[in-house]
Every structure is written in C-alpha cells, then in structure tokens.
Tab-separated table of C-alpha atoms in Angstrom:
chain	number	residue	atom	x	y	z
A	27	MET	CA	0.000	0.000	0.000
A	28	ALA	CA	3.045	2.242	0.435
A	29	ASN	CA	3.299	2.702	-3.321
A	30	SER	CA	-0.391	3.538	-3.827
A	31	PRO	CA	0.072	7.338	-3.693
A	32	ASP	CA	2.893	7.038	-6.272
A	33	VAL	CA	0.729	4.906	-8.609
A	34	LEU	CA	-2.179	7.324	-8.253
A	35	ALA	CA	0.118	10.251	-8.921
A	36	GLN	CA	1.477	8.573	-12.036
A	37	PHE	CA	-2.060	7.838	-13.251
A	38	ASN	CA	-3.123	11.448	-12.654
A	39	TYR	CA	-0.022	12.658	-14.476
A	40	LEU	CA	-0.686	10.406	-17.484
A	41	GLU	CA	-4.318	11.528	-17.567
A	42	LYS	CA	-3.341	15.193	-17.281
A	43	THR	CA	-0.799	14.999	-20.113
A	44	GLY	CA	-3.262	13.185	-22.405
A	45	ALA	CA	-1.146	10.015	-22.581
A	46	LEU	CA	-4.084	7.810	-21.559
A	47	ASP	CA	-6.260	9.267	-24.318
A	48	ALA	CA	-3.461	8.682	-26.816
A	49	LEU	CA	-3.152	5.076	-25.628
A	50	ALA	CA	-6.914	4.558	-26.033
A	51	ASP	CA	-6.706	5.976	-29.558
A	52	LEU	CA	-3.830	3.606	-30.390
A	53	ARG	CA	-5.803	0.631	-29.111
A	54	LYS	CA	-8.804	1.716	-31.211
A	55	GLU	CA	-6.624	2.108	-34.298
A	56	ASN	CA	-5.061	-1.316	-33.709
A	57	ARG	CA	-8.528	-2.847	-33.621
A	58	GLU	CA	-9.309	-1.083	-36.904
A	59	LEU	CA	-6.058	-2.385	-38.407
A	60	GLU	CA	-6.902	-5.927	-37.350
A	61	ARG	CA	-10.322	-5.516	-38.943
A	62	ILE	CA	-8.954	-4.166	-42.237
A	63	ILE	CA	-6.374	-6.982	-42.407
A	64	THR	CA	-9.156	-9.542	-41.994
A	65	ASP	CA	-11.328	-7.751	-44.556
A	66	ALA	CA	-8.397	-7.458	-46.988
A	67	ALA	CA	-7.634	-11.167	-46.737
A	68	LEU	CA	-11.232	-11.995	-47.704
A	69	ILE	CA	-11.162	-9.527	-50.613
A	70	VAL	CA	-7.964	-11.082	-51.960
A	71	ALA	CA	-9.520	-14.551	-51.644
A	72	ASN	CA	-12.173	-13.554	-54.214
A	73	THR	CA	-11.354	-13.882	-57.924
A	74	ASP	CA	-14.726	-12.744	-59.248
A	75	VAL	CA	-15.128	-8.960	-59.556
A	76	ASP	CA	-18.852	-8.983	-58.727
A	77	SER	CA	-18.173	-11.042	-55.582
A	78	MET	CA	-15.511	-8.530	-54.515
A	79	MET	CA	-18.001	-5.689	-54.904
A	80	GLU	CA	-20.673	-7.518	-52.902
A	81	TYR	CA	-18.202	-8.104	-50.077
A	82	VAL	CA	-17.036	-4.474	-49.998
A	83	ILE	CA	-20.632	-3.223	-49.900
A	84	ALA	CA	-21.385	-5.593	-47.008
A	85	LYS	CA	-18.380	-4.271	-45.046
A	86	LEU	CA	-19.338	-0.633	-45.642
A	87	LEU	CA	-22.730	-1.385	-44.131
A	88	ASP	CA	-20.922	-2.052	-40.836
A	89	HIS	CA	-19.591	1.506	-40.805
A	90	PHE	CA	-21.891	3.913	-42.666
A	91	ILE	CA	-24.276	4.237	-45.617
A	92	PRO	CA	-23.576	6.805	-48.351
A	93	GLU	CA	-26.541	8.165	-50.306
A	94	PHE	CA	-24.607	7.474	-53.509
A	95	LEU	CA	-21.556	5.324	-54.264
A	96	ALA	CA	-19.850	4.638	-57.590
A	97	PHE	CA	-16.844	2.617	-58.694
A	98	LEU	CA	-15.594	3.690	-62.139
A	99	VAL	CA	-13.114	1.129	-63.479
A	100	HIS	CA	-11.276	0.959	-66.783
A	101	PRO	CA	-10.795	-2.728	-67.738
A	102	PRO	CA	-7.487	-3.937	-69.233
A	103	ARG	CA	-9.082	-4.512	-72.640
A	104	GLY	CA	-11.553	-2.329	-74.500
A	105	ASN	CA	-12.614	1.284	-74.090
A	106	THR	CA	-15.888	0.737	-72.234
A	107	LEU	CA	-15.826	2.008	-68.657
A	108	ARG	CA	-17.102	-0.488	-66.068
A	109	GLN	CA	-19.418	1.210	-63.594
A	110	PHE	CA	-20.814	-0.105	-60.308
A	111	CYS	CA	-23.309	2.416	-58.913
A	112	TYR	CA	-25.300	2.204	-55.671
A	113	ARG	CA	-28.017	4.168	-53.881
A	114	ASN	CA	-28.020	3.574	-50.127
A	115	LEU	CA	-25.690	0.629	-50.935
A	116	LYS	CA	-28.291	-0.957	-53.237
A	117	LYS	CA	-27.157	-1.448	-56.838
A	118	THR	CA	-28.681	0.816	-59.503
A	119	ASP	CA	-28.377	1.167	-63.277
A	120	GLU	CA	-27.193	4.787	-63.075
A	121	LYS	CA	-24.257	5.833	-65.243
A	122	ILE	CA	-21.771	8.668	-64.879
A	123	ALA	CA	-20.475	10.470	-67.968
A	124	PRO	CA	-16.985	9.073	-68.788
A	125	VAL	CA	-15.579	12.605	-69.057
A	126	TYR	CA	-15.599	12.847	-65.239
A	127	TYR	CA	-13.558	9.671	-64.990
A	128	GLU	CA	-10.977	11.279	-67.291
A	129	ILE	CA	-10.926	14.483	-65.215
A	130	LEU	CA	-10.507	12.593	-61.946
A	131	THR	CA	-7.830	10.184	-63.193
A	132	GLU	CA	-5.822	13.079	-64.569
A	133	ARG	CA	-5.944	14.764	-61.166
A	134	PHE	CA	-5.041	11.615	-59.219
A	135	THR	CA	-2.185	10.868	-61.607
A	136	ARG	CA	-0.687	14.228	-60.621
A	137	ASN	CA	-1.661	13.967	-56.964
A	138	PRO	CA	-2.443	10.391	-55.796
A	139	VAL	CA	-4.193	11.397	-52.557
A	140	HIS	CA	-7.944	11.097	-51.996
A	141	ALA	CA	-9.769	14.405	-51.706
A	142	THR	CA	-13.115	15.907	-50.826
A	143	PHE	CA	-15.224	17.261	-53.659
A	144	ALA	CA	-14.790	20.774	-52.250
A	145	GLU	CA	-11.000	20.354	-52.431
A	146	LEU	CA	-11.201	19.135	-56.031
A	147	GLU	CA	-13.340	22.124	-57.001
A	148	GLY	CA	-10.744	24.392	-55.420
A	149	GLU	CA	-7.938	22.713	-57.395
A	150	LEU	CA	-9.640	22.186	-60.754
A	151	GLY	CA	-12.188	24.982	-60.840
A	152	ALA	CA	-15.906	24.973	-60.072
A	153	ASP	CA	-16.847	24.955	-63.776
A	154	VAL	CA	-15.161	21.568	-64.403
A	155	PHE	CA	-18.052	19.629	-62.825
A	156	ALA	CA	-21.473	20.201	-64.410
A	157	LYS	CA	-24.951	19.861	-62.859
A	158	ASP	CA	-25.235	16.145	-63.644
A	159	PHE	CA	-22.180	15.378	-61.514
A	160	ARG	CA	-23.146	17.795	-58.737
A	161	ALA	CA	-26.574	16.151	-58.551
A	162	LEU	CA	-24.842	13.037	-57.181
A	163	LYS	CA	-23.843	15.105	-54.113
A	164	PRO	CA	-20.262	13.782	-54.123
A	165	GLU	CA	-18.505	14.161	-50.792
A	166	ILE	CA	-15.139	12.416	-51.090
A	167	ILE	CA	-13.342	10.690	-53.971
A	168	PHE	CA	-10.645	8.004	-53.848
A	169	PRO	CA	-8.282	6.751	-56.587
A	170	MET	CA	-7.739	3.079	-57.429
A	171	PHE	CA	-4.121	2.225	-58.271
A	172	GLY	CA	-2.828	-1.024	-59.731
A	173	ILE	CA	0.143	-2.198	-61.735
A	174	GLY	CA	0.664	0.464	-64.384
A	175	GLY	CA	-0.924	3.307	-62.445
A	176	ILE	CA	-4.438	4.553	-61.834
A	177	TYR	CA	-7.266	2.603	-63.450
A	178	GLY	CA	-10.300	3.562	-61.389
A	179	THR	CA	-11.961	6.055	-59.054
A	180	VAL	CA	-14.454	5.633	-56.215
A	181	ILE	CA	-17.010	8.368	-55.531
A	182	PHE	CA	-18.682	8.556	-52.118
A	183	GLY	CA	-21.770	10.726	-51.744
A	184	LYS	CA	-22.935	12.251	-48.485
A	185	LYS	CA	-23.854	9.887	-45.662
A	186	ILE	CA	-27.577	9.342	-45.136
A	187	ILE	CA	-26.984	10.616	-41.599
A	188	ASP	CA	-26.005	14.217	-42.200
A	189	THR	CA	-22.507	14.034	-40.750
A	190	GLU	CA	-19.080	14.287	-42.332
A	191	TYR	CA	-16.836	11.281	-42.840
A	192	THR	CA	-14.549	10.979	-39.829
A	193	GLU	CA	-10.794	10.696	-40.174
A	194	LEU	CA	-11.003	7.078	-38.984
A	195	GLU	CA	-13.693	6.282	-41.591
A	196	GLN	CA	-11.595	7.849	-44.342
A	197	LYS	CA	-8.572	5.804	-43.261
A	198	TYR	CA	-10.643	2.618	-43.299
A	199	VAL	CA	-12.020	3.302	-46.780
A	200	ASP	CA	-8.602	4.300	-48.121
A	201	ARG	CA	-7.025	1.069	-46.878
A	202	MET	CA	-9.937	-1.045	-48.098
A	203	ILE	CA	-9.727	0.487	-51.581
A	204	ARG	CA	-5.978	-0.106	-51.769
A	205	PHE	CA	-6.516	-3.845	-51.272
A	206	LEU	CA	-9.585	-3.884	-53.510
A	207	ALA	CA	-7.671	-2.119	-56.307
A	208	VAL	CA	-5.009	-4.829	-56.495
A	209	SER	CA	-7.495	-7.702	-56.258
A	210	MET	CA	-9.918	-6.181	-58.748
A	211	GLN	CA	-7.153	-5.603	-61.290
A	212	ASN	CA	-6.213	-9.279	-61.022
A	213	GLY	CA	-9.888	-10.210	-61.398
A	214	LEU	CA	-10.302	-7.977	-64.452
A	215	HIS	CA	-7.220	-9.486	-66.082
A	216	TYR	CA	-8.644	-12.967	-65.484
A	217	GLU	CA	-12.010	-11.889	-66.902
A	218	SER	CA	-10.318	-10.519	-70.010
A	219	SER	CA	-8.515	-13.830	-70.539
A	220	ILE	CA	-11.775	-15.812	-70.640
A	221	THR	CA	-14.045	-13.341	-72.471
A	222	ASP	CA	-14.425	-12.498	-76.129
A	223	HIS	CA	-13.318	-8.925	-76.790
A	224	LYS	CA	-16.029	-8.102	-79.333
A	225	THR	CA	-19.108	-9.461	-77.548
A	226	GLY	CA	-18.132	-9.685	-73.873
A	227	LEU	CA	-19.277	-13.325	-73.814
A	228	TYR	CA	-17.037	-16.173	-72.658
A	229	THR	CA	-14.508	-17.687	-75.040
A	230	HIS	CA	-14.725	-21.064	-76.788
A	231	ASP	CA	-11.980	-22.525	-74.556
A	232	TYR	CA	-13.675	-21.410	-71.347
A	233	PHE	CA	-17.004	-22.847	-72.528
A	234	ILE	CA	-15.384	-26.250	-73.174
A	235	ARG	CA	-13.872	-26.158	-69.673
A	236	ARG	CA	-17.277	-25.422	-68.127
A	237	LEU	CA	-18.852	-28.172	-70.232
A	238	ASP	CA	-16.295	-30.671	-68.957
A	239	GLU	CA	-17.163	-29.637	-65.369
A	240	ALA	CA	-20.872	-30.108	-66.127
A	241	MET	CA	-20.160	-33.635	-67.389
A	242	ALA	CA	-18.261	-34.379	-64.171
A	243	ARG	CA	-21.180	-33.129	-62.055
A	244	ALA	CA	-23.540	-35.281	-64.086
A	245	GLY	CA	-21.415	-38.319	-63.279
A	246	ARG	CA	-20.995	-37.594	-59.572
A	247	HIS	CA	-24.342	-36.096	-58.631
A	248	ARG	CA	-26.591	-37.065	-61.557
A	249	ALA	CA	-27.141	-33.337	-62.140
A	250	LEU	CA	-28.907	-32.596	-65.421
A	251	SER	CA	-27.783	-29.757	-67.655
A	252	GLY	CA	-27.836	-28.966	-71.355
A	253	ILE	CA	-26.103	-27.077	-74.144
A	254	LEU	CA	-27.396	-24.891	-76.949
A	255	MET	CA	-25.579	-24.149	-80.191
A	256	LEU	CA	-26.801	-21.069	-82.105
A	257	ASP	CA	-25.962	-19.955	-85.625
A	258	VAL	CA	-27.103	-16.714	-87.293
A	259	ASP	CA	-29.171	-17.505	-90.376
A	260	HIS	CA	-27.694	-16.272	-93.700
A	261	PHE	CA	-25.093	-14.191	-91.870
A	262	LYS	CA	-22.660	-14.141	-94.800
A	263	ARG	CA	-25.378	-12.718	-97.014
A	264	PHE	CA	-26.132	-10.143	-94.323
A	265	ASN	CA	-22.457	-9.116	-94.111
A	266	ASP	CA	-22.115	-8.921	-97.895
A	267	THR	CA	-25.190	-6.685	-98.120
A	268	TRP	CA	-24.779	-4.388	-95.137
A	269	GLY	CA	-21.065	-4.621	-94.348
A	270	HIS	CA	-19.003	-6.077	-91.533
A	271	VAL	CA	-19.480	-3.070	-89.228
A	272	THR	CA	-23.244	-3.648	-89.218
A	273	GLY	CA	-22.582	-7.381	-88.884
A	274	ASP	CA	-20.558	-6.694	-85.746
A	275	LEU	CA	-23.471	-4.693	-84.308
A	276	VAL	CA	-25.687	-7.728	-84.873
A	277	LEU	CA	-23.258	-9.985	-82.995
A	278	GLU	CA	-23.105	-7.514	-80.105
A	279	ALA	CA	-26.913	-7.291	-79.965
A	280	ILE	CA	-27.189	-11.104	-79.901
A	281	ALA	CA	-24.614	-11.207	-77.103
A	282	GLN	CA	-26.778	-8.815	-75.063
A	283	VAL	CA	-29.781	-11.102	-75.517
A	284	LEU	CA	-27.751	-14.096	-74.337
A	285	LYS	CA	-26.534	-12.221	-71.256
A	286	GLN	CA	-30.080	-11.161	-70.366
A	287	SER	CA	-31.557	-14.611	-71.049
A	288	THR	CA	-29.143	-16.659	-68.928
A	289	ARG	CA	-28.482	-16.978	-65.215
A	290	THR	CA	-25.250	-16.432	-63.303
A	291	GLU	CA	-24.625	-20.189	-63.120
A	292	ASP	CA	-25.068	-20.599	-66.889
A	293	CYS	CA	-22.335	-19.922	-69.445
A	294	ALA	CA	-22.958	-18.020	-72.694
A	295	ALA	CA	-20.023	-18.002	-75.118
A	296	ARG	CA	-19.061	-16.920	-78.587
A	297	PHE	CA	-18.064	-20.230	-80.110
A	298	GLY	CA	-16.596	-18.701	-83.247
A	299	GLY	CA	-17.646	-16.362	-86.071
A	300	GLU	CA	-21.437	-16.031	-85.959
A	301	GLU	CA	-21.885	-19.166	-83.831
A	302	PHE	CA	-22.718	-19.014	-80.116
A	303	SER	CA	-23.072	-21.603	-77.363
A	304	VAL	CA	-24.879	-21.696	-74.033
A	305	LEU	CA	-24.450	-24.101	-71.119
A	306	VAL	CA	-27.761	-24.245	-69.227
A	307	SER	CA	-27.350	-25.595	-65.692
A	308	ASP	CA	-29.912	-27.629	-63.733
A	309	CYS	CA	-32.466	-28.212	-66.460
A	310	ASN	CA	-34.466	-30.971	-68.117
A	311	GLU	CA	-35.363	-31.316	-71.801
A	312	LYS	CA	-38.485	-29.185	-71.451
A	313	THR	CA	-36.633	-26.392	-69.642
A	314	LEU	CA	-33.737	-26.502	-72.107
A	315	MET	CA	-36.052	-26.117	-75.085
A	316	HIS	CA	-37.957	-23.351	-73.284
A	317	VAL	CA	-34.688	-21.430	-72.860
A	318	ALA	CA	-33.805	-22.069	-76.522
A	319	GLU	CA	-37.152	-20.716	-77.722
A	320	ARG	CA	-36.976	-17.704	-75.425
A	321	ILE	CA	-33.545	-16.830	-76.827
A	322	ARG	CA	-34.616	-17.461	-80.429
A	323	MET	CA	-37.655	-15.182	-80.164
A	324	ALA	CA	-35.708	-12.440	-78.335
A	325	ILE	CA	-33.077	-12.428	-81.098
A	326	GLY	CA	-35.817	-12.344	-83.742
A	327	ALA	CA	-37.169	-9.201	-82.047
A	328	ILE	CA	-33.859	-7.327	-82.453
A	329	HIS	CA	-34.164	-4.330	-84.779
A	330	LEU	CA	-31.137	-2.341	-85.936
A	331	THR	CA	-31.144	0.715	-88.166
A	332	SER	CA	-28.793	1.251	-91.097
A	333	GLY	CA	-29.568	4.521	-92.796
A	334	LYS	CA	-33.279	4.431	-93.606
A	335	ASP	CA	-33.459	0.647	-93.303
A	336	THR	CA	-34.513	-1.401	-90.272
A	337	LEU	CA	-32.616	-4.677	-90.067
A	338	SER	CA	-33.294	-7.917	-88.213
A	339	VAL	CA	-31.866	-11.430	-88.073
A	340	THR	CA	-32.914	-14.895	-86.965
A	341	VAL	CA	-30.995	-17.822	-85.496
A	342	SER	CA	-31.222	-21.589	-85.718
A	343	ILE	CA	-30.600	-23.520	-82.503
A	344	GLY	CA	-29.549	-27.058	-81.655
A	345	ALA	CA	-29.941	-28.446	-78.139
A	346	ARG	CA	-28.278	-31.386	-76.379
A	347	MET	CA	-28.934	-32.717	-72.870
A	348	ILE	CA	-26.077	-33.777	-70.554
A	349	ASP	CA	-26.769	-36.403	-67.905
A	350	ALA	CA	-25.036	-39.206	-66.014
A	351	ARG	CA	-25.434	-41.691	-68.881
A	352	TYR	CA	-22.690	-39.939	-70.848
A	353	ARG	CA	-20.058	-39.618	-68.129
A	354	GLY	CA	-17.269	-42.134	-68.641
A	355	ARG	CA	-18.783	-43.648	-71.778
A	356	LEU	CA	-16.055	-44.488	-74.279
A	357	GLY	CA	-15.621	-41.733	-76.825
A	358	ILE	CA	-17.891	-39.214	-75.084
A	359	SER	CA	-16.186	-35.849	-74.564
A	360	PRO	CA	-17.214	-32.182	-74.491
A	361	LEU	CA	-16.467	-31.914	-78.200
A	362	ILE	CA	-18.667	-34.944	-78.940
A	363	LEU	CA	-21.555	-33.305	-77.079
A	364	VAL	CA	-20.991	-30.072	-79.003
A	365	GLY	CA	-20.998	-32.106	-82.203
A	366	ASP	CA	-24.336	-33.633	-81.243
A	367	ALA	CA	-25.798	-30.178	-80.575
A	368	ASP	CA	-24.443	-29.103	-83.962
A	369	LYS	CA	-26.312	-32.004	-85.596
A	370	ALA	CA	-29.523	-30.712	-84.022
A	371	LEU	CA	-28.595	-27.209	-85.203
A	372	TYR	CA	-28.190	-28.408	-88.779
A	373	ARG	CA	-31.577	-30.117	-88.541
A	374	SER	CA	-33.044	-26.704	-87.648
A	375	LYS	CA	-31.312	-25.267	-90.719
A	376	HIS	CA	-32.563	-28.142	-92.905
A	377	GLU	CA	-36.148	-27.721	-91.728
A	378	GLY	CA	-36.316	-24.053	-92.663
A	379	ARG	CA	-34.140	-22.141	-90.166
A	380	ASN	CA	-35.326	-19.859	-87.321
A	381	ARG	CA	-36.262	-22.831	-85.115
A	382	SER	CA	-34.909	-24.978	-82.253
A	383	SER	CA	-34.239	-28.737	-82.397
A	384	LEU	CA	-33.302	-31.224	-79.677
A	385	PHE	CA	-30.704	-33.937	-80.327
A	386	MET	CA	-32.300	-37.332	-79.764
A	387	GLN	CA	-30.472	-40.504	-78.721
A	388	GLY	CA	-30.325	-44.034	-80.073
A	389	LEU	CA	-33.021	-45.576	-82.272
A	390	LEU	CA	-35.223	-42.497	-82.099
A	391	GLU	CA	-32.465	-40.354	-83.551
A	392	ARG	CA	-31.652	-42.896	-86.267
A	393	ALA	CA	-35.340	-43.181	-87.191
A	394	LYS	CA	-35.546	-39.413	-87.474
A	395	HIS	CA	-32.457	-39.334	-89.662
A	396	LEU	CA	-33.759	-42.119	-91.940
A	397	ASN	CA	-37.067	-40.310	-92.269
A	398	GLU	CA	-35.257	-37.163	-93.374
A	399	ILE	CA	-33.225	-38.833	-96.115
A	400	THR	CA	-36.039	-41.009	-97.568
C-alpha cells in the first residue's frame, strides 16, 4: 500500500498529459487495423469482380451508408468504362459520364491522394463539374491504383446521416480500396482472358472447360444440364449486303440477348464467327427447349437501323442434354456433345431455319435421320 500514492500520482499525471487518451486511440486504431487486415484477406480470396463488390458493400454497411456510391473502373481490354453504382448501398443502373472519370484520373495521376469534392473544385475549378455530376452530391473521392498506375476512381456521396466522414472512416475506406484495387485488377485481367473482346461473352476454350465440369457433375451427382448451339441464319449474305461493321453490331446485340436470357450459373459463349453456345445448368429437356425458344424469339425481335433501313436477323438452334449416362462412356467428350448439338442445329437449318431442335439418342435419332433422307 506504500506505493499507492505514487501509482495514483502517475495515473493522474498520465491523464493530465493526455497520454491515456493517446493510448486509447492507439488501441482503437489497432482494432481497426486488425479488422482491415481480416477484410483485406477476404477480398484477396475472391477472384470474381462482382463477388468482390458484394463483399465491400457488405463491409461498408458495418460503418456507414452513403446516399450514392460509384466505382468507375477501366478494364485492361476495351474502351468501355465499367461502372458499379449504388443508392443507399443498393445497386442501380445509373451511369456517370466518362468525361468525369478522365478528369478525376488526370488529377489523381498528378496527386495520388484522396480528396473531398470541395478540395477538387478548389484545385480544378468549379466549372469543371457540371450539374449532372453535382446532382450526385459527391462528398469524397478516392483513386484506385494497380500495376501500371491509376485505373479507377471511387465516388462517395454524403452519408444518409447528415454528418461528415470521420478521419477514422476515411482511413478505413482508403485502406480497403488499396486492397480492392489490387485484387480487382487481377480479377479484371482474369475476366479478359476468358471473355471475347467483341461481344463480352465467354470464349470457346472457357465454354469447353465449363462443359467438362458439367459432365463431371452429371457423373458424380446425376445433375442434369444442357447445351445450346446457335448460328445466325444467312449471316454471310447479311455481311455482304450491309457490311461487316453492321454485322458486328448484330453480334453484339445477340450477345446482349444471351446475357439477359441466362443466369449467373449458366455460361454463354461466342463459339466462333457467328456461332454461339450456351451451357444451361440444372435443367431438363423441357426447360432446355424453353430457354432455346426464349432466346430465339428475343433475337428475332432485335431491330437495328442502317440509314433508312430497319434490319433484323434470326438464329437456328440445336440443343443437347447432358446427364449421367454420358459420363465415362467411351468416346464421349465435351467436343462430342458439341458435335451432337451441332447435328440438331443443322436439322433446324434443314427444316427451314429460325427454329430450335433437340438432339435425340439411339433408335429415335436414327429413325428421325432415316425419315429425313427417304
């Protein structure tokens, strides 16, 4: 007990000098560092860009909710800006004019430090940002740096609770974005390696890989799935008449239909030229043909303008089921299944085009074939 007055005096001295408050702040910051390290590890573990974004949004919910949030990202291939926009952390279809991305990246290339919108106006001039950008009520903007320099910006609007972002919140976001930037760049590079540059669909090689996985699932779990092969009717004639630029617009429009008509677990690919393929997961014959017809009719409803002319195209489709019967059978491979779907596709062509046909097995298929040639 003799030392009690000394201990109390030391405590009072530390409290008076602010050392205890500083220690509490250090402990709080250490907890934040531990949290960001855990969060960063989970971000890095993701390879899919959309999954990364979902995780980041979930973590922001633990801290605050901005009225508006946008990630503007320039992918490694192509000139189209990728945008992820949110209202109250719920995804929206809003788009920001690309000119603002160019203005912001130019600024962050010169000065790689995040800044409030007020600071950016002071640096760049109030007339640089028009009403459409101001309407977003931007509060603070962060750069995204990867290998090769800046490739994205993150725009935070005001918080739904009318308070400013604290220094600790800004530090958390800055650190989170640094980890996200590296992981997202890796994810975008992977995406570019498995997607077709012109259409944004998956590549032929990636489709074959997914088809092989579907065959394995069929063998292990008896999970049904199916494939569709699509070919644009008279596409060469279309190209010769209207030109390859218009032909490319047709392919891009078809790709949009395929993206909108398939689920996340499906796989739509450009198989080559004007031929496309779709892996439809967890389906039976009826469902597979329903998907085929939905796609066929949606493509038939496409209308493009060329001068005064309105253009449209149709597709022929061949379908092939995948089930456990084909796993391990001698000679059966992804390419064999694609070949079978192609046979059904050619039947659609033979029967007048702009229709869907299902590949049939065994005696039924042979009877059909004999009926066609007699």
